[in-house]
Amino acid sequence: MESKQTIAILHDYLNQWGGAERVLKALIELFPEADLYTLLYDKKKLKGEFKSNPRKTSFLDCSFARNHHRFFIPLMPLASRLLKSKKEYDLIISSTAGYAKGFGILGKRHISYCHTPLRYAWEKKYLKDLPPPFKLISKIFGNPIRNYLKNWDKRAAENVDLFIANSNFIKEKIKAYYGKEAEVIRPPVDGSIFYKESAPEENFYLMAGRLIYYKRFDLGLQACEHLKKKLKIAGRGPEEKELRKSANPEFVEFLGEVTDDELRALYNRAKALIFPQVEDFGLVAAEAQVCGLPVIAYNEGGAREIIEEKKTGIFFEEQTAESLEKAIQTF
C-alpha cells in the first residue's frame, strides 16, 4: 500500500485576519491533513480559526510579540531559520509575504504562494509603519537592517522550487528582486460568504480593511469630508486612533471590526468602495465586485487586474485627496 504524501504549510504569522489568512484557509481546505507552521499564533485575534492546525510556532510566540510583531522584524529571519521539523516532508507550501519561505522545515519540494516579497527589505517606505520608539532606531540603523533583510530574503528565495504570485504586479516584483519566474494564481473569493443580495443602495461610501498607513484611509476620509459625502470605515488597526481624531463624525463613521456577514451587507448597500492604496492584489476590491459594488481605485498595483475601467469601477491617477475627490465626482 502506497504511503500518503506528507505536506507542510508555512505561514508568516497568525496574529491578524486579512487577505493572506483567507488564502491560508483555502489552502488548508485543499490539504486538511497538512501540518501548519507559523512564527506566531494568536487564537483570540483569529477567533479560534486554525486552532487545530498549528504544529509548531517560533521562540518569538509570546503575548507581547503577537501584539507588537513589528518590534521583532530584525529577529524574524533568525526565528524563521530556527523553526524546524523533525521529519522531511514530501511537499512544502509557503503562504508568505516574507518570512515563511525561510522556515527551517525540511521538504523535497517547495512551492511558495507569494503575496509580496518582504516589504521591509525591498521597499523603504514600509518601515514608516514602525512604532514611534523604533522610528528613531530605523533612521539610525535602517540601511544596515534593510540590507540584512534583503540578503536573507534573497537567500530564502533560492530554496523555492516554484513561485506562485497573487497578481502580475507581484510576479514582476519576484522577477526583479529574486530573479525568478512565477506563475499567477489570484486569491479566491469565498462565494458562500460574498455574493450579490437584493438590498437597496444607501447613501454612503465604504472603506474596509486593516487601518494601517499604506492603505491610505486618510485620503478617503479627507475626500468625503470635503465633498460632504457619508463614509463608513470597517476595520481596526494601528492608525485608528489618529484617523478618529482627524475625522468629522458628521460624515465619517467608524464601524470597528465587522463579521463577514456584516461586511457582505455593507458591500451590498454602499454606493462604491473607495480603494486608494497600492495593493499586492486587493482582495477587498475583489469581494466588493462579487457583491456588485463598484470600486473607485488608485491606478496602481493589483487593482489594475481587478477593475474594468468604467464597467466595474473607475481609477484616479494621483494618490492624493484631490485626485480622489475628482474621481468620486466623476463616479
mmCIF file of C-alpha atoms in Angstrom:
data_model
loop_
_atom_site.group_PDB
_atom_site.id
_atom_site.type_symbol
_atom_site.label_atom_id
_atom_site.label_comp_id
_atom_site.label_asym_id
_atom_site.label_seq_id
_atom_site.Cartn_x
_atom_site.Cartn_y
_atom_site.Cartn_z
ATOM 1 C CA MET A 1 0.000 0.000 0.000
ATOM 2 C CA GLU A 2 1.388 3.421 -1.003
ATOM 3 C CA SER A 3 2.156 5.813 1.842
ATOM 4 C CA LYS A 4 0.287 9.124 1.834
ATOM 5 C CA GLN A 5 2.212 12.217 0.716
ATOM 6 C CA THR A 6 3.246 14.381 3.655
ATOM 7 C CA ILE A 7 2.601 18.128 3.327
ATOM 8 C CA ALA A 8 3.576 21.140 5.434
ATOM 9 C CA ILE A 9 2.003 24.570 5.063
ATOM 10 C CA LEU A 10 4.085 27.516 6.272
ATOM 11 C CA HIS A 11 2.547 30.926 7.065
ATOM 12 C CA ASP A 12 4.404 34.021 8.295
ATOM 13 C CA TYR A 13 2.364 34.752 11.422
ATOM 14 C CA LEU A 14 -1.212 34.382 12.614
ATOM 15 C CA ASN A 15 -1.913 37.435 14.750
ATOM 16 C CA GLN A 16 -4.361 39.240 12.431
ATOM 17 C CA TRP A 17 -7.125 38.413 9.944
ATOM 18 C CA GLY A 18 -6.770 39.624 6.373
ATOM 19 C CA GLY A 19 -6.465 38.518 2.771
ATOM 20 C CA ALA A 20 -3.420 36.307 3.411
ATOM 21 C CA GLU A 21 -5.319 34.436 6.112
ATOM 22 C CA ARG A 22 -8.253 33.853 3.750
ATOM 23 C CA VAL A 23 -5.778 32.304 1.288
ATOM 24 C CA LEU A 24 -4.337 30.146 4.076
ATOM 25 C CA LYS A 25 -7.834 28.963 4.958
ATOM 26 C CA ALA A 26 -8.350 27.905 1.322
ATOM 27 C CA LEU A 27 -5.014 26.044 1.309
ATOM 28 C CA ILE A 28 -5.951 24.141 4.468
ATOM 29 C CA GLU A 29 -9.304 23.235 2.908
ATOM 30 C CA LEU A 30 -7.359 21.786 -0.040
ATOM 31 C CA PHE A 31 -4.871 19.967 2.210
ATOM 32 C CA PRO A 32 -6.698 19.323 5.514
ATOM 33 C CA GLU A 33 -4.105 16.852 6.822
ATOM 34 C CA ALA A 34 -1.149 19.220 6.265
ATOM 35 C CA ASP A 35 0.940 20.324 9.242
ATOM 36 C CA LEU A 36 0.870 24.106 9.760
ATOM 37 C CA TYR A 37 3.935 26.055 10.926
ATOM 38 C CA THR A 38 3.891 29.763 11.789
ATOM 39 C CA LEU A 39 6.030 32.222 13.764
ATOM 40 C CA LEU A 40 3.164 33.470 15.958
ATOM 41 C CA TYR A 41 -0.374 32.284 16.675
ATOM 42 C CA ASP A 42 -2.955 34.402 18.486
ATOM 43 C CA LYS A 43 -6.057 32.273 18.975
ATOM 44 C CA LYS A 44 -8.063 35.221 20.324
ATOM 45 C CA LYS A 45 -7.384 37.549 17.382
ATOM 46 C CA LEU A 46 -8.083 34.740 14.919
ATOM 47 C CA LYS A 47 -11.327 33.934 16.805
ATOM 48 C CA GLY A 48 -10.263 30.310 17.053
ATOM 49 C CA GLU A 49 -9.635 29.921 13.318
ATOM 50 C CA PHE A 50 -6.834 27.395 12.644
ATOM 51 C CA LYS A 51 -6.799 26.369 16.345
ATOM 52 C CA SER A 52 -6.478 22.666 15.441
ATOM 53 C CA ASN A 53 -3.802 23.229 12.770
ATOM 54 C CA PRO A 54 -0.564 24.787 14.105
ATOM 55 C CA ARG A 55 2.004 22.047 14.714
ATOM 56 C CA LYS A 56 4.735 24.381 15.869
ATOM 57 C CA THR A 57 5.446 28.095 16.375
ATOM 58 C CA SER A 58 8.708 30.006 16.898
ATOM 59 C CA PHE A 59 10.559 31.143 20.038
ATOM 60 C CA LEU A 60 9.001 34.602 19.443
ATOM 61 C CA ASP A 61 5.493 33.302 20.108
ATOM 62 C CA CYS A 62 4.539 35.212 23.257
ATOM 63 C CA SER A 63 1.782 37.692 24.072
ATOM 64 C CA PHE A 64 3.951 40.802 23.601
ATOM 65 C CA ALA A 65 5.272 39.680 20.200
ATOM 66 C CA ARG A 66 1.782 38.729 18.998
ATOM 67 C CA ASN A 67 0.551 42.238 19.825
ATOM 68 C CA HIS A 68 3.657 44.106 18.587
ATOM 69 C CA HIS A 69 5.202 41.889 15.927
ATOM 70 C CA ARG A 70 6.804 44.842 14.069
ATOM 71 C CA PHE A 71 9.133 45.339 17.061
ATOM 72 C CA PHE A 72 10.692 41.984 16.150
ATOM 73 C CA ILE A 73 11.339 42.472 12.422
ATOM 74 C CA PRO A 74 15.152 42.125 12.800
ATOM 75 C CA LEU A 75 14.712 38.854 14.756
ATOM 76 C CA MET A 76 12.251 37.190 12.400
ATOM 77 C CA PRO A 77 14.851 35.760 9.979
ATOM 78 C CA LEU A 78 16.547 34.050 12.951
ATOM 79 C CA ALA A 79 13.202 32.828 14.299
ATOM 80 C CA SER A 80 12.394 31.514 10.818
ATOM 81 C CA ARG A 81 15.651 29.571 10.494
ATOM 82 C CA LEU A 82 15.205 28.043 13.951
ATOM 83 C CA LEU A 83 11.623 26.915 13.281
ATOM 84 C CA LYS A 84 12.457 23.339 12.304
ATOM 85 C CA SER A 85 10.779 19.980 11.786
ATOM 86 C CA LYS A 86 11.968 16.519 12.840
ATOM 87 C CA LYS A 87 10.833 14.954 9.570
ATOM 88 C CA GLU A 88 11.262 15.788 5.904
ATOM 89 C CA TYR A 89 8.008 16.489 4.068
ATOM 90 C CA ASP A 90 7.221 15.450 0.509
ATOM 91 C CA LEU A 91 5.852 18.925 -0.196
ATOM 92 C CA ILE A 92 6.139 22.322 1.476
ATOM 93 C CA ILE A 93 3.711 25.125 0.584
ATOM 94 C CA SER A 94 4.596 28.529 1.996
ATOM 95 C CA SER A 95 1.942 31.243 2.117
ATOM 96 C CA THR A 96 4.111 34.276 2.599
ATOM 97 C CA ALA A 97 4.695 37.993 2.459
ATOM 98 C CA GLY A 98 8.263 37.479 3.599
ATOM 99 C CA TYR A 99 9.361 35.011 6.238
ATOM 100 C CA ALA A 100 7.659 31.627 5.792
ATOM 101 C CA LYS A 101 9.691 30.632 2.749
ATOM 102 C CA GLY A 102 12.771 30.787 5.015
ATOM 103 C CA PHE A 103 11.495 28.477 7.775
ATOM 104 C CA GLY A 104 13.897 25.652 8.627
ATOM 105 C CA ILE A 105 11.321 22.999 7.669
ATOM 106 C CA LEU A 106 12.688 20.142 5.567
ATOM 107 C CA GLY A 107 10.959 19.270 2.308
ATOM 108 C CA LYS A 108 11.640 17.554 -1.010
ATOM 109 C CA ARG A 109 9.813 20.259 -2.970
ATOM 110 C CA HIS A 110 8.856 23.812 -2.005
ATOM 111 C CA ILE A 111 6.058 25.801 -3.647
ATOM 112 C CA SER A 112 5.741 29.385 -2.414
ATOM 113 C CA TYR A 113 2.473 31.305 -2.773
ATOM 114 C CA CYS A 114 3.915 34.817 -2.616
ATOM 115 C CA HIS A 115 1.651 37.682 -1.541
ATOM 116 C CA THR A 116 4.668 40.012 -1.861
ATOM 117 C CA PRO A 117 8.430 39.878 -1.376
ATOM 118 C CA LEU A 118 9.439 41.033 2.111
ATOM 119 C CA ARG A 119 8.305 44.665 2.181
ATOM 120 C CA TYR A 120 10.622 45.852 4.931
ATOM 121 C CA ALA A 121 13.628 44.636 2.920
ATOM 122 C CA TRP A 122 12.802 45.914 -0.541
ATOM 123 C CA GLU A 123 10.535 48.923 -0.029
ATOM 124 C CA LYS A 124 11.865 51.544 2.379
ATOM 125 C CA LYS A 125 8.512 53.289 2.879
ATOM 126 C CA TYR A 126 7.063 50.327 4.797
ATOM 127 C CA LEU A 127 9.398 50.987 7.722
ATOM 128 C CA LYS A 128 7.234 54.086 8.364
ATOM 129 C CA ASP A 129 4.756 51.714 9.986
ATOM 130 C CA LEU A 130 7.069 51.008 12.908
ATOM 131 C CA PRO A 131 6.008 52.166 16.405
ATOM 132 C CA PRO A 132 7.420 55.598 17.454
ATOM 133 C CA PRO A 133 10.420 54.398 19.574
ATOM 134 C CA PHE A 134 11.614 52.283 16.666
ATOM 135 C CA LYS A 135 11.346 55.040 14.058
ATOM 136 C CA LEU A 136 14.432 56.664 15.577
ATOM 137 C CA ILE A 137 16.260 53.326 15.565
ATOM 138 C CA SER A 138 15.194 52.864 11.943
ATOM 139 C CA LYS A 139 16.637 56.251 10.995
ATOM 140 C CA ILE A 140 19.987 55.314 12.544
ATOM 141 C CA PHE A 141 20.191 51.624 11.658
ATOM 142 C CA GLY A 142 17.607 51.426 8.857
ATOM 143 C CA ASN A 143 20.010 50.811 5.976
ATOM 144 C CA PRO A 144 22.010 48.015 7.666
ATOM 145 C CA ILE A 145 18.789 46.323 8.792
ATOM 146 C CA ARG A 146 17.269 46.589 5.306
ATOM 147 C CA ASN A 147 20.430 45.207 3.711
ATOM 148 C CA TYR A 148 20.452 42.309 6.188
ATOM 149 C CA LEU A 149 16.766 41.562 5.498
ATOM 150 C CA LYS A 150 17.273 41.897 1.747
ATOM 151 C CA ASN A 151 20.181 39.437 1.710
ATOM 152 C CA TRP A 152 18.309 36.983 3.919
ATOM 153 C CA ASP A 153 15.138 37.240 1.822
ATOM 154 C CA LYS A 154 17.005 36.636 -1.425
ATOM 155 C CA ARG A 155 18.782 33.585 0.041
ATOM 156 C CA ALA A 156 15.469 32.220 1.331
ATOM 157 C CA ALA A 157 14.002 32.581 -2.173
ATOM 158 C CA GLU A 158 16.728 30.271 -3.507
ATOM 159 C CA ASN A 159 15.134 27.381 -1.578
ATOM 160 C CA VAL A 160 11.861 27.735 -3.500
ATOM 161 C CA ASP A 161 11.260 25.356 -6.440
ATOM 162 C CA LEU A 162 8.193 27.174 -7.769
ATOM 163 C CA PHE A 163 6.850 30.650 -7.050
ATOM 164 C CA ILE A 164 3.157 31.403 -7.423
ATOM 165 C CA ALA A 165 2.295 35.107 -7.371
ATOM 166 C CA ASN A 166 -1.094 36.502 -6.388
ATOM 167 C CA SER A 167 -1.008 39.021 -9.271
ATOM 168 C CA ASN A 168 1.057 40.079 -12.273
ATOM 169 C CA PHE A 169 2.111 43.071 -10.150
ATOM 170 C CA ILE A 170 3.800 40.696 -7.684
ATOM 171 C CA LYS A 171 5.077 38.434 -10.462
ATOM 172 C CA GLU A 172 7.108 41.387 -11.734
ATOM 173 C CA LYS A 173 8.497 42.044 -8.229
ATOM 174 C CA ILE A 174 9.540 38.395 -7.850
ATOM 175 C CA LYS A 175 11.427 38.650 -11.140
ATOM 176 C CA ALA A 176 13.027 41.986 -10.196
ATOM 177 C CA TYR A 177 14.010 41.091 -6.608
ATOM 178 C CA TYR A 178 14.716 37.344 -6.791
ATOM 179 C CA GLY A 179 15.477 36.861 -10.491
ATOM 180 C CA LYS A 180 12.866 34.087 -10.629
ATOM 181 C CA GLU A 181 9.835 33.461 -12.801
ATOM 182 C CA ALA A 182 6.410 32.934 -11.211
ATOM 183 C CA GLU A 183 3.020 31.604 -12.189
ATOM 184 C CA VAL A 184 -0.010 33.759 -11.313
ATOM 185 C CA ILE A 185 -2.964 32.341 -9.363
ATOM 186 C CA ARG A 186 -5.166 35.068 -7.942
ATOM 187 C CA PRO A 187 -6.582 34.707 -4.418
ATOM 188 C CA PRO A 188 -10.019 33.110 -4.077
ATOM 189 C CA VAL A 189 -13.185 34.934 -3.061
ATOM 190 C CA ASP A 190 -15.464 32.701 -0.987
ATOM 191 C CA GLY A 191 -18.762 32.699 -2.885
ATOM 192 C CA SER A 192 -20.583 31.208 0.104
ATOM 193 C CA ILE A 193 -19.803 34.395 2.060
ATOM 194 C CA PHE A 194 -19.680 37.152 -0.565
ATOM 195 C CA TYR A 195 -22.459 37.396 -3.137
ATOM 196 C CA LYS A 196 -24.986 39.828 -4.573
ATOM 197 C CA GLU A 197 -28.104 40.350 -2.446
ATOM 198 C CA SER A 198 -31.337 42.195 -3.126
ATOM 199 C CA ALA A 199 -30.593 45.185 -0.934
ATOM 200 C CA PRO A 200 -31.430 48.854 -1.545
ATOM 201 C CA GLU A 201 -28.437 51.117 -2.160
ATOM 202 C CA GLU A 202 -27.834 53.557 0.678
ATOM 203 C CA ASN A 203 -26.205 56.963 0.541
ATOM 204 C CA PHE A 204 -22.697 56.135 1.804
ATOM 205 C CA TYR A 205 -19.272 55.182 0.511
ATOM 206 C CA LEU A 206 -17.286 52.351 2.073
ATOM 207 C CA MET A 207 -13.667 51.631 3.003
ATOM 208 C CA ALA A 208 -12.660 48.299 4.592
ATOM 209 C CA GLY A 209 -9.531 46.557 5.819
ATOM 210 C CA ARG A 210 -6.757 46.900 8.367
ATOM 211 C CA LEU A 211 -6.263 50.530 9.396
ATOM 212 C CA ILE A 212 -2.582 50.836 8.529
ATOM 213 C CA TYR A 213 -0.901 53.802 6.893
ATOM 214 C CA TYR A 214 -0.204 52.405 3.416
ATOM 215 C CA LYS A 215 -3.894 51.636 2.839
ATOM 216 C CA ARG A 216 -4.469 55.415 2.874
ATOM 217 C CA PHE A 217 -7.753 55.615 4.741
ATOM 218 C CA ASP A 218 -6.825 59.246 5.361
ATOM 219 C CA LEU A 219 -7.393 60.062 1.670
ATOM 220 C CA GLY A 220 -10.905 58.633 1.662
ATOM 221 C CA LEU A 221 -11.689 60.453 4.888
ATOM 222 C CA GLN A 222 -10.424 63.820 3.569
ATOM 223 C CA ALA A 223 -12.125 63.474 0.183
ATOM 224 C CA CYS A 224 -15.531 62.506 1.589
ATOM 225 C CA GLU A 225 -15.469 65.235 4.231
ATOM 226 C CA HIS A 226 -14.570 67.882 1.634
ATOM 227 C CA LEU A 227 -17.365 66.688 -0.674
ATOM 228 C CA LYS A 228 -19.764 66.295 2.283
ATOM 229 C CA LYS A 229 -20.290 62.608 1.463
ATOM 230 C CA LYS A 230 -21.028 59.909 4.037
ATOM 231 C CA LEU A 231 -18.215 57.390 4.572
ATOM 232 C CA LYS A 232 -18.278 54.174 6.615
ATOM 233 C CA ILE A 233 -14.953 52.606 7.620
ATOM 234 C CA ALA A 234 -14.880 48.911 8.586
ATOM 235 C CA GLY A 235 -11.798 47.529 10.309
ATOM 236 C CA ARG A 236 -9.262 48.148 13.045
ATOM 237 C CA GLY A 237 -5.531 48.797 13.135
ATOM 238 C CA PRO A 238 -2.695 50.987 14.417
ATOM 239 C CA GLU A 239 -3.912 54.078 12.528
ATOM 240 C CA GLU A 240 -7.401 54.002 14.064
ATOM 241 C CA LYS A 241 -6.701 56.464 16.880
ATOM 242 C CA GLU A 242 -5.216 59.110 14.554
ATOM 243 C CA LEU A 243 -7.941 58.637 11.949
ATOM 244 C CA ARG A 244 -10.701 59.005 14.552
ATOM 245 C CA LYS A 245 -9.016 62.131 15.897
ATOM 246 C CA SER A 246 -8.963 63.798 12.464
ATOM 247 C CA ALA A 247 -12.418 62.647 11.299
ATOM 248 C CA ASN A 248 -15.605 64.716 11.284
ATOM 249 C CA PRO A 249 -18.289 62.419 12.768
ATOM 250 C CA GLU A 250 -20.935 64.249 10.731
ATOM 251 C CA PHE A 251 -19.586 62.496 7.639
ATOM 252 C CA VAL A 252 -17.357 59.619 8.819
ATOM 253 C CA GLU A 253 -18.494 56.584 10.821
ATOM 254 C CA PHE A 254 -16.042 54.019 12.197
ATOM 255 C CA LEU A 255 -17.633 50.572 12.415
ATOM 256 C CA GLY A 256 -14.710 48.752 14.011
ATOM 257 C CA GLU A 257 -14.294 45.054 13.341
ATOM 258 C CA VAL A 258 -17.200 43.548 11.398
ATOM 259 C CA THR A 259 -18.210 39.952 10.709
ATOM 260 C CA ASP A 260 -18.163 38.502 7.196
ATOM 261 C CA ASP A 261 -21.968 38.708 7.085
ATOM 262 C CA GLU A 262 -21.865 42.363 8.130
ATOM 263 C CA LEU A 263 -19.193 43.083 5.542
ATOM 264 C CA ARG A 264 -21.260 41.424 2.810
ATOM 265 C CA ALA A 265 -24.238 43.581 3.820
ATOM 266 C CA LEU A 266 -22.051 46.702 3.588
ATOM 267 C CA TYR A 267 -20.784 45.700 0.149
ATOM 268 C CA ASN A 268 -24.379 45.241 -0.987
ATOM 269 C CA ARG A 269 -25.680 48.553 0.381
ATOM 270 C CA ALA A 270 -22.875 51.040 -0.301
ATOM 271 C CA LYS A 271 -22.646 53.344 -3.323
ATOM 272 C CA ALA A 272 -18.999 52.411 -4.021
ATOM 273 C CA LEU A 273 -15.857 51.083 -2.368
ATOM 274 C CA ILE A 274 -13.054 53.642 -2.040
ATOM 275 C CA PHE A 275 -9.694 51.934 -2.584
ATOM 276 C CA PRO A 276 -6.827 54.472 -2.578
ATOM 277 C CA GLN A 277 -3.932 52.144 -1.701
ATOM 278 C CA VAL A 278 -1.332 50.239 -3.709
ATOM 279 C CA GLU A 279 -2.154 46.593 -3.016
ATOM 280 C CA ASP A 280 -0.354 43.394 -3.969
ATOM 281 C CA PHE A 281 -3.712 42.073 -5.185
ATOM 282 C CA GLY A 282 -6.588 43.672 -3.268
ATOM 283 C CA LEU A 283 -8.985 41.005 -2.028
ATOM 284 C CA VAL A 284 -11.354 43.600 -0.558
ATOM 285 C CA ALA A 285 -11.864 45.081 -4.043
ATOM 286 C CA ALA A 286 -12.497 41.610 -5.474
ATOM 287 C CA GLU A 287 -15.008 40.779 -2.715
ATOM 288 C CA ALA A 288 -16.805 44.078 -3.312
ATOM 289 C CA GLN A 289 -17.188 43.390 -7.026
ATOM 290 C CA VAL A 290 -18.506 39.875 -6.392
ATOM 291 C CA CYS A 291 -21.252 41.642 -4.401
ATOM 292 C CA GLY A 292 -21.887 44.022 -7.317
ATOM 293 C CA LEU A 293 -20.232 47.031 -5.667
ATOM 294 C CA PRO A 294 -18.244 49.382 -7.957
ATOM 295 C CA VAL A 295 -14.739 50.386 -6.877
ATOM 296 C CA ILE A 296 -13.065 53.813 -7.014
ATOM 297 C CA ALA A 297 -9.376 52.875 -7.009
ATOM 298 C CA TYR A 298 -5.910 54.343 -7.311
ATOM 299 C CA ASN A 299 -4.488 53.231 -10.651
ATOM 300 C CA GLU A 300 -1.554 51.182 -9.331
ATOM 301 C CA GLY A 301 -0.856 47.667 -8.094
ATOM 302 C CA GLY A 302 -3.253 44.751 -8.097
ATOM 303 C CA ALA A 303 -6.342 46.949 -8.545
ATOM 304 C CA ARG A 304 -5.497 47.202 -12.244
ATOM 305 C CA GLU A 305 -6.085 43.450 -12.543
ATOM 306 C CA ILE A 306 -9.452 43.510 -10.758
ATOM 307 C CA ILE A 307 -11.293 46.569 -12.054
ATOM 308 C CA GLU A 308 -12.559 47.199 -15.552
ATOM 309 C CA GLU A 309 -12.482 50.962 -16.138
ATOM 310 C CA LYS A 310 -15.987 52.450 -16.400
ATOM 311 C CA LYS A 311 -17.529 48.951 -16.200
ATOM 312 C CA THR A 312 -16.878 47.752 -12.652
ATOM 313 C CA GLY A 313 -15.269 50.914 -11.308
ATOM 314 C CA ILE A 314 -13.093 53.903 -12.106
ATOM 315 C CA PHE A 315 -9.458 54.837 -11.449
ATOM 316 C CA PHE A 316 -7.791 58.012 -10.235
ATOM 317 C CA GLU A 317 -4.216 58.780 -11.228
ATOM 318 C CA GLU A 318 -2.603 60.541 -8.249
ATOM 319 C CA GLN A 319 -2.546 59.250 -4.681
ATOM 320 C CA THR A 320 -3.981 62.483 -3.281
ATOM 321 C CA ALA A 321 -7.286 63.530 -1.745
ATOM 322 C CA GLU A 322 -7.812 65.997 -4.615
ATOM 323 C CA SER A 323 -7.442 63.313 -7.290
ATOM 324 C CA LEU A 324 -9.784 61.009 -5.343
ATOM 325 C CA GLU A 325 -12.347 63.807 -4.982
ATOM 326 C CA LYS A 326 -12.438 64.256 -8.776
ATOM 327 C CA ALA A 327 -12.947 60.504 -9.191
ATOM 328 C CA ILE A 328 -15.851 60.496 -6.714
ATOM 329 C CA GLN A 329 -17.453 63.407 -8.573
ATOM 330 C CA THR A 330 -16.968 61.609 -11.909
ATOM 331 C CA PHE A 331 -18.438 58.434 -10.408
#
